[in-house]
PDB file of C-alpha atoms in Angstrom:
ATOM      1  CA  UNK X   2      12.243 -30.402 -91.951  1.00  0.00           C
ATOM      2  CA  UNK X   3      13.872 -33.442 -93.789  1.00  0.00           C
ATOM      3  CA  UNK X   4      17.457 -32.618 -95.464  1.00  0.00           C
ATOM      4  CA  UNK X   5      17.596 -33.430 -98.696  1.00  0.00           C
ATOM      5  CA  UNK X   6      20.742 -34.651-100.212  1.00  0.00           C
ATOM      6  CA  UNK X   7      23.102 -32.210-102.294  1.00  0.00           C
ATOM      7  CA  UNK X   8      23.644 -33.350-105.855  1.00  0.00           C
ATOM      8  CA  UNK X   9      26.690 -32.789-107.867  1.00  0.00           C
ATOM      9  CA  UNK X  10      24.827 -29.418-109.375  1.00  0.00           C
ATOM     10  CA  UNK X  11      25.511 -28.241-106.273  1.00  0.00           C
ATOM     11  CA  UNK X  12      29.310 -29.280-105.990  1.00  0.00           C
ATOM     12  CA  UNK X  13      31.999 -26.987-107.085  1.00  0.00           C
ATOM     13  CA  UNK X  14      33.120 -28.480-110.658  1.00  0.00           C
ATOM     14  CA  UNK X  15      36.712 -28.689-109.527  1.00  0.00           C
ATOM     15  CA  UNK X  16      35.116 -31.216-106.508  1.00  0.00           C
ATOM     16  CA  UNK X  17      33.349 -33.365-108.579  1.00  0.00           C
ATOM     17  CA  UNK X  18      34.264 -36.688-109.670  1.00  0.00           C
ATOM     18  CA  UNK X  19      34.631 -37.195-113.461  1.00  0.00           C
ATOM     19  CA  UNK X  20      31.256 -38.054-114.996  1.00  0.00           C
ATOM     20  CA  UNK X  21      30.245 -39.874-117.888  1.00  0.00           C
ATOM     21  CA  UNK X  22      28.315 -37.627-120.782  1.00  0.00           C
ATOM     22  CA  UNK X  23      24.931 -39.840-121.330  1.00  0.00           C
ATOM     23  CA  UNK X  24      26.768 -41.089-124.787  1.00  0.00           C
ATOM     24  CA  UNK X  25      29.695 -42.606-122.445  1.00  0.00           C
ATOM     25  CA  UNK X  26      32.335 -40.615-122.705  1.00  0.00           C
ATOM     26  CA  UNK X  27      34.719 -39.189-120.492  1.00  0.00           C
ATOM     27  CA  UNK X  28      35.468 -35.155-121.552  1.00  0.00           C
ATOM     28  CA  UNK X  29      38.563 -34.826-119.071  1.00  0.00           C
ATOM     29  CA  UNK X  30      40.109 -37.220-120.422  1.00  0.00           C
ATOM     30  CA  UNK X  31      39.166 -35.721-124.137  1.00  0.00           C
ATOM     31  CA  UNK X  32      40.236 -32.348-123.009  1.00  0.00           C
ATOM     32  CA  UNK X  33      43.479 -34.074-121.727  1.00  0.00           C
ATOM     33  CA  UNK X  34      44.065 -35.660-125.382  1.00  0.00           C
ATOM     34  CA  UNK X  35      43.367 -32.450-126.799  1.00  0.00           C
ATOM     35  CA  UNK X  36      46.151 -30.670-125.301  1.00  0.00           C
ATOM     36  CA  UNK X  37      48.488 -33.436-126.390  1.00  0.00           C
ATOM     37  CA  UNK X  38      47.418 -33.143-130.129  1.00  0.00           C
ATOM     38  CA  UNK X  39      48.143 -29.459-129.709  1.00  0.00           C
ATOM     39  CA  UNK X  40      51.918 -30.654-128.543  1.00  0.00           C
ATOM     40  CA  UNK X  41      55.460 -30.931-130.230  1.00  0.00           C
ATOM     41  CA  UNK X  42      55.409 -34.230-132.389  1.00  0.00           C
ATOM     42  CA  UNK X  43      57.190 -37.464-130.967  1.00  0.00           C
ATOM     43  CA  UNK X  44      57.842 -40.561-132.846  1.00  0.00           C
ATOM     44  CA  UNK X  45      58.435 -44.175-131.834  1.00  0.00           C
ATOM     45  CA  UNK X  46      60.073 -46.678-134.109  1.00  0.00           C
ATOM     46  CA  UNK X  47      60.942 -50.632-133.721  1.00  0.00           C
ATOM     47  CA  UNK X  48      64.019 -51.568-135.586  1.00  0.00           C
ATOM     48  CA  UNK X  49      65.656 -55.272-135.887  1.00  0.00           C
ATOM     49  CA  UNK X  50      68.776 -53.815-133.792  1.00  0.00           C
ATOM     50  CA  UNK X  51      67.211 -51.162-131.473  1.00  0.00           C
ATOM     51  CA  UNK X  52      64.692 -48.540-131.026  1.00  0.00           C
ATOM     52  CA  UNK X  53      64.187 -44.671-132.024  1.00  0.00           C
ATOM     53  CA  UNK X  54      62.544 -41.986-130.178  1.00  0.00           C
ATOM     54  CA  UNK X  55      62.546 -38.999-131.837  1.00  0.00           C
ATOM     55  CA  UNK X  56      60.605 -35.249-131.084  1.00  0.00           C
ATOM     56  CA  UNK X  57      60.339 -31.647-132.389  1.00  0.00           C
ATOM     57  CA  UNK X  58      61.383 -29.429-129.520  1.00  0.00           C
ATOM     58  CA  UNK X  59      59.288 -26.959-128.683  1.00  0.00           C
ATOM     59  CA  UNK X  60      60.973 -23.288-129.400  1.00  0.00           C
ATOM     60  CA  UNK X  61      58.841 -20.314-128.878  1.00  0.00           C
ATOM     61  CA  UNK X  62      60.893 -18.065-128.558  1.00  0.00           C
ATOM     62  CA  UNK X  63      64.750 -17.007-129.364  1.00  0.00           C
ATOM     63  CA  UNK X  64      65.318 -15.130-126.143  1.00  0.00           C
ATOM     64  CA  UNK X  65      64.793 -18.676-124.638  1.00  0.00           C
ATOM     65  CA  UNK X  66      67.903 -20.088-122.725  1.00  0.00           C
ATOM     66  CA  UNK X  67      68.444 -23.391-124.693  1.00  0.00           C
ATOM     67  CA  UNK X  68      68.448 -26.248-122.358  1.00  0.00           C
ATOM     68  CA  UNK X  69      71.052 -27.698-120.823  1.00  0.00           C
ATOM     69  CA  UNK X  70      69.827 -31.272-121.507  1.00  0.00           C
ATOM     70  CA  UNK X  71      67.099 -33.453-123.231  1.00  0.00           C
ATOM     71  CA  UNK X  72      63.988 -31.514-123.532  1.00  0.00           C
ATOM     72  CA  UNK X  73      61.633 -34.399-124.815  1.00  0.00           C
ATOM     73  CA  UNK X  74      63.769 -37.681-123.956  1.00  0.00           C
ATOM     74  CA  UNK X  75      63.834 -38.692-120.073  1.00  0.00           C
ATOM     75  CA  UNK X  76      65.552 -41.584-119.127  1.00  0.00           C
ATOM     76  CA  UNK X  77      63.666 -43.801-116.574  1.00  0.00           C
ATOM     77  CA  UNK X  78      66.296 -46.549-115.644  1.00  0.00           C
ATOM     78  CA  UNK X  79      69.151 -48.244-117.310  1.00  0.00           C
ATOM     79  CA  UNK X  80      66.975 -50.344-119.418  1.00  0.00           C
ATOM     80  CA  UNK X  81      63.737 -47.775-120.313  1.00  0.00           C
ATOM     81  CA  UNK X  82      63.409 -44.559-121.741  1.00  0.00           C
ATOM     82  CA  UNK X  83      60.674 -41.895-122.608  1.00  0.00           C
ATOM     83  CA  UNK X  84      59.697 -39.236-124.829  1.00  0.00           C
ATOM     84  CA  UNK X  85      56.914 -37.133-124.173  1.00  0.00           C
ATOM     85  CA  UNK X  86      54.274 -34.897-125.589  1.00  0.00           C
ATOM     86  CA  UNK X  87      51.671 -32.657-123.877  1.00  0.00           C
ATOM     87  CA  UNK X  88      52.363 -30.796-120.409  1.00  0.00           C
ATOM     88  CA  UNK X  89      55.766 -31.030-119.417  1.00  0.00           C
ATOM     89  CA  UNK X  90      55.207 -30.256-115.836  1.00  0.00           C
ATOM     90  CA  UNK X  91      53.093 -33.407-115.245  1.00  0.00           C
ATOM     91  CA  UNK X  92      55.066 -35.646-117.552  1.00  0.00           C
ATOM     92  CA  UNK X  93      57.828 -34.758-114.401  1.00  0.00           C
ATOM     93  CA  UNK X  94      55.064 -35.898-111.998  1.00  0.00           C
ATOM     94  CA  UNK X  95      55.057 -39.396-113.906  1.00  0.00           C
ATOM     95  CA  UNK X  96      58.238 -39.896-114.693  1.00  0.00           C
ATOM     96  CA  UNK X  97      59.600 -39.413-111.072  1.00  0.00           C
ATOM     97  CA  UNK X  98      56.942 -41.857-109.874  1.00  0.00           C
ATOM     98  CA  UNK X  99      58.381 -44.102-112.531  1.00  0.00           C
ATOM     99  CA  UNK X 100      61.680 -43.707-112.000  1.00  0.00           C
ATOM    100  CA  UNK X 101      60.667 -44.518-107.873  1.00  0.00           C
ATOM    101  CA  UNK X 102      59.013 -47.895-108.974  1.00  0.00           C
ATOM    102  CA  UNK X 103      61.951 -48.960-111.060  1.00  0.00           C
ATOM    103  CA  UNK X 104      64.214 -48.107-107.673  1.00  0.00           C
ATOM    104  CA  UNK X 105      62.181 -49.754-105.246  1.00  0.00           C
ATOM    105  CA  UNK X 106      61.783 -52.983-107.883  1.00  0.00           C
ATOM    106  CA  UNK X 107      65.866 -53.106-107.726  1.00  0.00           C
ATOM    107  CA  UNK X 108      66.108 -52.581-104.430  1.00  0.00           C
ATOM    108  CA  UNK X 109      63.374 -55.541-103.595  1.00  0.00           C
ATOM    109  CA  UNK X 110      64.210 -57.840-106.383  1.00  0.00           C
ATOM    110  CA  UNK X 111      67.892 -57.326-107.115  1.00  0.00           C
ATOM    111  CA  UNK X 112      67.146 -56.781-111.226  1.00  0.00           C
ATOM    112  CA  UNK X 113      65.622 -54.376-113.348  1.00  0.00           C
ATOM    113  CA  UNK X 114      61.962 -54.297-113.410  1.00  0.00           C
ATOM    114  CA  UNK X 115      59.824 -55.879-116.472  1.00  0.00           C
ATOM    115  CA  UNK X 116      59.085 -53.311-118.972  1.00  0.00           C
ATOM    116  CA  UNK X 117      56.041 -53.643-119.300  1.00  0.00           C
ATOM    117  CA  UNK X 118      55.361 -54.253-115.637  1.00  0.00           C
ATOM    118  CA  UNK X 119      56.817 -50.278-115.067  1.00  0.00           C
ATOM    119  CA  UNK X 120      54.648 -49.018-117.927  1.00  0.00           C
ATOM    120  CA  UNK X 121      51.354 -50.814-116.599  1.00  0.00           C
ATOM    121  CA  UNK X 122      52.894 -49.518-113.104  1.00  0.00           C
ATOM    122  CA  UNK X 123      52.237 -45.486-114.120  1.00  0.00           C
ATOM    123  CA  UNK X 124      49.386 -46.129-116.277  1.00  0.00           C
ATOM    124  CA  UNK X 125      47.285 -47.377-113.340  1.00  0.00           C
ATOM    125  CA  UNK X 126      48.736 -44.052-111.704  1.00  0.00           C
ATOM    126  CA  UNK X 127      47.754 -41.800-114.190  1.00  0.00           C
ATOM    127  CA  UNK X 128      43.713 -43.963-114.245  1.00  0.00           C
ATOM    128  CA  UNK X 129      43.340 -43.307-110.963  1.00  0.00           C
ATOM    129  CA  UNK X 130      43.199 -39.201-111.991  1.00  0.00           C
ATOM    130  CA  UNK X 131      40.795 -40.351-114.158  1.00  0.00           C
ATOM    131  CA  UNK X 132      37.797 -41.351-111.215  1.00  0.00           C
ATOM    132  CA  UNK X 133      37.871 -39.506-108.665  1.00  0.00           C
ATOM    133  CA  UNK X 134      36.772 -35.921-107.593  1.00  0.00           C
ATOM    134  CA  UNK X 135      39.584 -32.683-106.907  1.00  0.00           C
ATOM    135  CA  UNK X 136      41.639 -34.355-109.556  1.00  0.00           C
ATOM    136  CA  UNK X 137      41.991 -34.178-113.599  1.00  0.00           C
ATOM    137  CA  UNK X 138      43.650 -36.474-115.591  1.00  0.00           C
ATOM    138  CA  UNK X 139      47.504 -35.614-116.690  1.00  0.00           C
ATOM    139  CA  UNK X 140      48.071 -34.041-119.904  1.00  0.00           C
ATOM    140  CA  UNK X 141      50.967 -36.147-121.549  1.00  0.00           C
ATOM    141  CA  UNK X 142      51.224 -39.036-123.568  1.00  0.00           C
ATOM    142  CA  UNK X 143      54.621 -41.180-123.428  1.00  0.00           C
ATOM    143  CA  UNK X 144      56.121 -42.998-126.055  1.00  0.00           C
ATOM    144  CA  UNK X 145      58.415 -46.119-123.540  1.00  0.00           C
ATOM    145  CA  UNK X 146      61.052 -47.748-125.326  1.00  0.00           C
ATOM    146  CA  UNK X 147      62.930 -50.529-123.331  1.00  0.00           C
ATOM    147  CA  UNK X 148      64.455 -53.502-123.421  1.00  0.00           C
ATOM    148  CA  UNK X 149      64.433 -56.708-120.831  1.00  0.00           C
ATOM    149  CA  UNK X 150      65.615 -60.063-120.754  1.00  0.00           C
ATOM    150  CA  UNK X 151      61.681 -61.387-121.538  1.00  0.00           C
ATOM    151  CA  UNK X 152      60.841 -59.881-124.341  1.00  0.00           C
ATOM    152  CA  UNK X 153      63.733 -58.122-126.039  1.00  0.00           C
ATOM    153  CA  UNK X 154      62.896 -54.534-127.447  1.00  0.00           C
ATOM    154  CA  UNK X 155      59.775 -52.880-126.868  1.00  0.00           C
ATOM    155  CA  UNK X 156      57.601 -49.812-127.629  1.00  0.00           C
ATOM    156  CA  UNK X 157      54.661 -48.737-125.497  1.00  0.00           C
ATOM    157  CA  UNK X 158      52.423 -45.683-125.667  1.00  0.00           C
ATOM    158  CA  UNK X 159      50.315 -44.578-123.380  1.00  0.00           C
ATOM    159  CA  UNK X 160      47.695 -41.770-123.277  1.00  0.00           C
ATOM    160  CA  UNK X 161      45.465 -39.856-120.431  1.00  0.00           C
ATOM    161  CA  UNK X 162      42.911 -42.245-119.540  1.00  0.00           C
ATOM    162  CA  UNK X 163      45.463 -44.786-118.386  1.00  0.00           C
ATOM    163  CA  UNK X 164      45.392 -47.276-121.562  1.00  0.00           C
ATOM    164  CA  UNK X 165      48.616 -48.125-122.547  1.00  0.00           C
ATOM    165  CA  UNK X 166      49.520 -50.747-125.866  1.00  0.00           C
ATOM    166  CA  UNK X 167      52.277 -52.027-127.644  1.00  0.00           C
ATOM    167  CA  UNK X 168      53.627 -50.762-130.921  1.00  0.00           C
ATOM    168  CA  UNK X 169      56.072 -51.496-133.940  1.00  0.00           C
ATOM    169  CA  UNK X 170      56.004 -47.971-134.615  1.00  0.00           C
ATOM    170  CA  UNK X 171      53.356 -45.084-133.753  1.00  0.00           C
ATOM    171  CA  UNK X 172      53.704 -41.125-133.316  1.00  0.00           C
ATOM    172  CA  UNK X 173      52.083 -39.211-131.196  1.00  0.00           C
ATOM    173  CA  UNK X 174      51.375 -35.245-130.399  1.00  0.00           C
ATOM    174  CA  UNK X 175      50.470 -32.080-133.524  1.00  0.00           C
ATOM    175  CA  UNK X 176      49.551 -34.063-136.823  1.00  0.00           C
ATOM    176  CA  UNK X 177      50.162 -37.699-135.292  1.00  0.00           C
ATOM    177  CA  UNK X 178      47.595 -38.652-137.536  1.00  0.00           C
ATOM    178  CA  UNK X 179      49.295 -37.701-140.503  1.00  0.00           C
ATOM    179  CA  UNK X 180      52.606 -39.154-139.033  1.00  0.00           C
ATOM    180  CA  UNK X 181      50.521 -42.534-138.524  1.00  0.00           C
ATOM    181  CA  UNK X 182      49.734 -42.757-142.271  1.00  0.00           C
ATOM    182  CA  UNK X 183      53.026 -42.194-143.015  1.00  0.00           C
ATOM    183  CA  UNK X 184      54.380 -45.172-140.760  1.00  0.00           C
ATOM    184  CA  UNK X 185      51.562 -47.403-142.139  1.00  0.00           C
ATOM    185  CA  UNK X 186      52.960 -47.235-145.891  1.00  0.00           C
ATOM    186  CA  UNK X 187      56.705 -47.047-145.201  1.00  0.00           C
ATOM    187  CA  UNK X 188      57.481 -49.109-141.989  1.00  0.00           C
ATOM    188  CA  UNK X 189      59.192 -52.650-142.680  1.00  0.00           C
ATOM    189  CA  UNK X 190      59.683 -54.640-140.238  1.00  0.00           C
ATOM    190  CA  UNK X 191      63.375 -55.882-140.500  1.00  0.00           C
ATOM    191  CA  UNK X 192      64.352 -52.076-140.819  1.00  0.00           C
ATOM    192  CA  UNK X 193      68.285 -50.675-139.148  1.00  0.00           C
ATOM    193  CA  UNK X 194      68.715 -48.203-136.820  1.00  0.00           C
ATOM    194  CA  UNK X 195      69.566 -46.283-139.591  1.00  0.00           C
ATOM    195  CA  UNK X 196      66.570 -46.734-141.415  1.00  0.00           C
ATOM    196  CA  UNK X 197      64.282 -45.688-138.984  1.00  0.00           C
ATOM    197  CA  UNK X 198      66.014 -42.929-138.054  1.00  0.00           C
ATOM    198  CA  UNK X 199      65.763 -41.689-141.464  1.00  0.00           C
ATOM    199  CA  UNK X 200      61.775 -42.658-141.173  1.00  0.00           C
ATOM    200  CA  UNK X 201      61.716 -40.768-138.339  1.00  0.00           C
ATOM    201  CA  UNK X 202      62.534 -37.512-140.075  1.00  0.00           C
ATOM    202  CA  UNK X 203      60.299 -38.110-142.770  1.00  0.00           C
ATOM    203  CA  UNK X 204      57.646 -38.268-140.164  1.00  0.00           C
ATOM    204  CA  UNK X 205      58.880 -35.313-138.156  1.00  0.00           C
ATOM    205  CA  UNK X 206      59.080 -33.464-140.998  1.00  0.00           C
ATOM    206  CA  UNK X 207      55.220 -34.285-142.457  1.00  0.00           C
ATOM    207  CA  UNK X 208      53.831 -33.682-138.933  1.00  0.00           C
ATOM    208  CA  UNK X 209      55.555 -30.940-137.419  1.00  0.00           C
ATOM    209  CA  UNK X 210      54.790 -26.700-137.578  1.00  0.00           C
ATOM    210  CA  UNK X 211      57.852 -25.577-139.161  1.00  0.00           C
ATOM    211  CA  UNK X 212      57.778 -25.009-142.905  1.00  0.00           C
ATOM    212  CA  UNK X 213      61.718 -26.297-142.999  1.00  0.00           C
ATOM    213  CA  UNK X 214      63.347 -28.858-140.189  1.00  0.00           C
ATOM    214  CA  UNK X 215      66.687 -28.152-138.677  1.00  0.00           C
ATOM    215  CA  UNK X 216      68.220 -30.066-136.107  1.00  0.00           C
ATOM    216  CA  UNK X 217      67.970 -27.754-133.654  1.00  0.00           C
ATOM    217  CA  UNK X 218      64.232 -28.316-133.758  1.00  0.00           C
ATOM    218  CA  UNK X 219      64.571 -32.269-133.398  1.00  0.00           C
ATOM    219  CA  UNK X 220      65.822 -34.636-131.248  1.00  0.00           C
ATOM    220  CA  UNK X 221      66.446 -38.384-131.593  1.00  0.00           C
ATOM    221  CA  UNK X 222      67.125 -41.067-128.910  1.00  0.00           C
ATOM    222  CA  UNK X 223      68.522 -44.324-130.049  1.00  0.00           C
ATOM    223  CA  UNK X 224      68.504 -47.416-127.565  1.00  0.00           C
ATOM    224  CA  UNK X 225      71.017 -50.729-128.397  1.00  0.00           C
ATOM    225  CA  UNK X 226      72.243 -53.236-126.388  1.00  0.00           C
ATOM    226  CA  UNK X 227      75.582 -54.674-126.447  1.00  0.00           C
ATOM    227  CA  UNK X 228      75.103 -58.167-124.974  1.00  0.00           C
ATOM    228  CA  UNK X 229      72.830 -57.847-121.421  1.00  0.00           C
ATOM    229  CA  UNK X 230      73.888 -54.312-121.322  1.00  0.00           C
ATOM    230  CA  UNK X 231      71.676 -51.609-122.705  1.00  0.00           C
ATOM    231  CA  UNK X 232      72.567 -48.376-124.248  1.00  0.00           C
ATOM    232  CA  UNK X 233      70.942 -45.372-124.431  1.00  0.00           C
ATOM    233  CA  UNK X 234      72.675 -42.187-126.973  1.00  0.00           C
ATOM    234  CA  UNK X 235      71.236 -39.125-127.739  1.00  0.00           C
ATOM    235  CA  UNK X 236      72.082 -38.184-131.308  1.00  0.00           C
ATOM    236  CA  UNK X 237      74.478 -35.343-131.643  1.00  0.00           C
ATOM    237  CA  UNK X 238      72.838 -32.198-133.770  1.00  0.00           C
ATOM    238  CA  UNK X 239      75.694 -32.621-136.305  1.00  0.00           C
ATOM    239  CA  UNK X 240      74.358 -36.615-136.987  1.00  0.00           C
ATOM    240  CA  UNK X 241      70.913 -34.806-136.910  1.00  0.00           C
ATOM    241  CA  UNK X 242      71.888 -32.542-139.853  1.00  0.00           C
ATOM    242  CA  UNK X 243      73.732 -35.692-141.892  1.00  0.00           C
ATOM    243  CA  UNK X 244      70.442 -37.468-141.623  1.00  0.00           C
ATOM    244  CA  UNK X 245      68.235 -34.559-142.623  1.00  0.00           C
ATOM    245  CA  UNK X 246      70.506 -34.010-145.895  1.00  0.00           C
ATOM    246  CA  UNK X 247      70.622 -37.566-146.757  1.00  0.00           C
ATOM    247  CA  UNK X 248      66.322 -38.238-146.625  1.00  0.00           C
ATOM    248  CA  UNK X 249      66.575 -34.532-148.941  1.00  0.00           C
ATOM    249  CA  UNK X 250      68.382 -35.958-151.484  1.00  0.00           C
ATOM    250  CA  UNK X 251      66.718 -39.298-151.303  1.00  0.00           C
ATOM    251  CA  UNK X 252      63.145 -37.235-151.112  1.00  0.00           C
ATOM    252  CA  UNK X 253      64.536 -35.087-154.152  1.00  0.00           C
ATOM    253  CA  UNK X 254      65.446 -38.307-156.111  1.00  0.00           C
ATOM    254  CA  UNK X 255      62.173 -39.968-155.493  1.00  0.00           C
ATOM    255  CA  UNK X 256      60.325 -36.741-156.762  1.00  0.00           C
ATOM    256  CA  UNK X 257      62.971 -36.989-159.926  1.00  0.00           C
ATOM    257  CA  UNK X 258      61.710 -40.478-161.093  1.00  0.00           C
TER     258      UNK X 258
END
């Protein structure tokens, strides 16, 4: 008898290559999203004199061990950093990758790789989980803030499917959309480092679960460069808790008026 040729009805799901819905959409990849707008806030801000990263750590418990380093902020190379939201394990899966490009670009070219070059780099990583069968797409979006000899300061954020795009200032994660609208009316575009940090708790604070922010629930990355060389700080809690008093009292004296 003639053999007739198994569809993908027949395939186990976790086998089958990602399909388009008959409206053109990919639900993986929406799923994927999904559990990022379900994750701890991050925000991404362009200043004249550096960049911000900032996100709420995630806390669910107080028997937790607290962590012994950055739990949102990953440093990539010298010159590029990251903070994430969505699945933590494969953000690790990415950012090791990345971190392997940037090497291997040092080791072949003898100078840091192009920013954008390393962010286009993963992207086309994470597409490829996008296509093709046994696989689903990772479940993190980055916020990439670097700096090159090119094109100065940069902010890039990137999402499941693979897309990535360049931004003055975006958030992404629980209530990004709310943190967007926020970023939209107050965002200049000659603003310090210390005016976008003090954004970025505004935002934090709109977007994030907790009724009252501490700085134990936040954390901020600031990137500068002095001359070629580029630095990368993570703000101590007690700076945190300066900043969070100061945008209360200016908060409280823009309610007074």
């Amino acid at each position: 008898p003639a053999r007739t040729i198994p569809s993908f009805a027949r395939i186990p799901t976790a086998v089958q290559p990602p399909l388009s819905s008959p409206d053109g959409r990919l639900h993986q990849v929406e799923y994927a999203i999904e559990a990022i707008n379900n994750a701890g806030t991050a925000v991404g801000i362009l200043a004249k004199d550096g960049i911000v990263l900032a996100g709420e750590k995630n806390k669910p418990s107080n028997l937790l061990a607290p962590s012994k380093g950055p739990e949102k902020m990953y440093k990539i190379d010298d010159h590029l950093t990251t903070v994430v939201a969505g699945l933590t394990a494969d953000a690790n899966i990415l950012i090791n990758n990345a971190r392997i490009n940037a090497q291997r670009y040092i080791y072949t070219y003898q100078e840091p790789m192009p920013v954008e070059q390393l962010v286009e780099k993963v992207c086309n990583y994470k597409q490829a989980y996008t296509q093709y069968g046994g696989l689903r797409p990772f479940g993190v979006s980055f916020l990439f803030a670097g700096w090159d000899e090119y094109h100065g300061y940069q902010l890039y954020m990137s999402d499941p499917s693979g897309n990535y795009s360049g931004w003055k200032a975006t958030c992404i994660g629980q209530n990004n959309q709310a943190g967007k609208n926020l970023l939209k009316n107050d965002y200049e575009e000659n603003l310090t480092i210390d005016a976008a940090m003090k954004l970025a708790v505004k935002v934090l604070v709109k977007s994030m679960d907790a009724t009252t922010a501490s700085a134990d629930k936040l954390e901020f990355c600031i990137m500068t460069t002095d001359g070629d060389k580029v630095i990368q700080r993570i703000v101590p809690e007690a700076d945190v808790t300066k900043i969070l008093e100061e945008v209360a009292l200016e908060t409280a004296s823009e309610g007074d008026m």
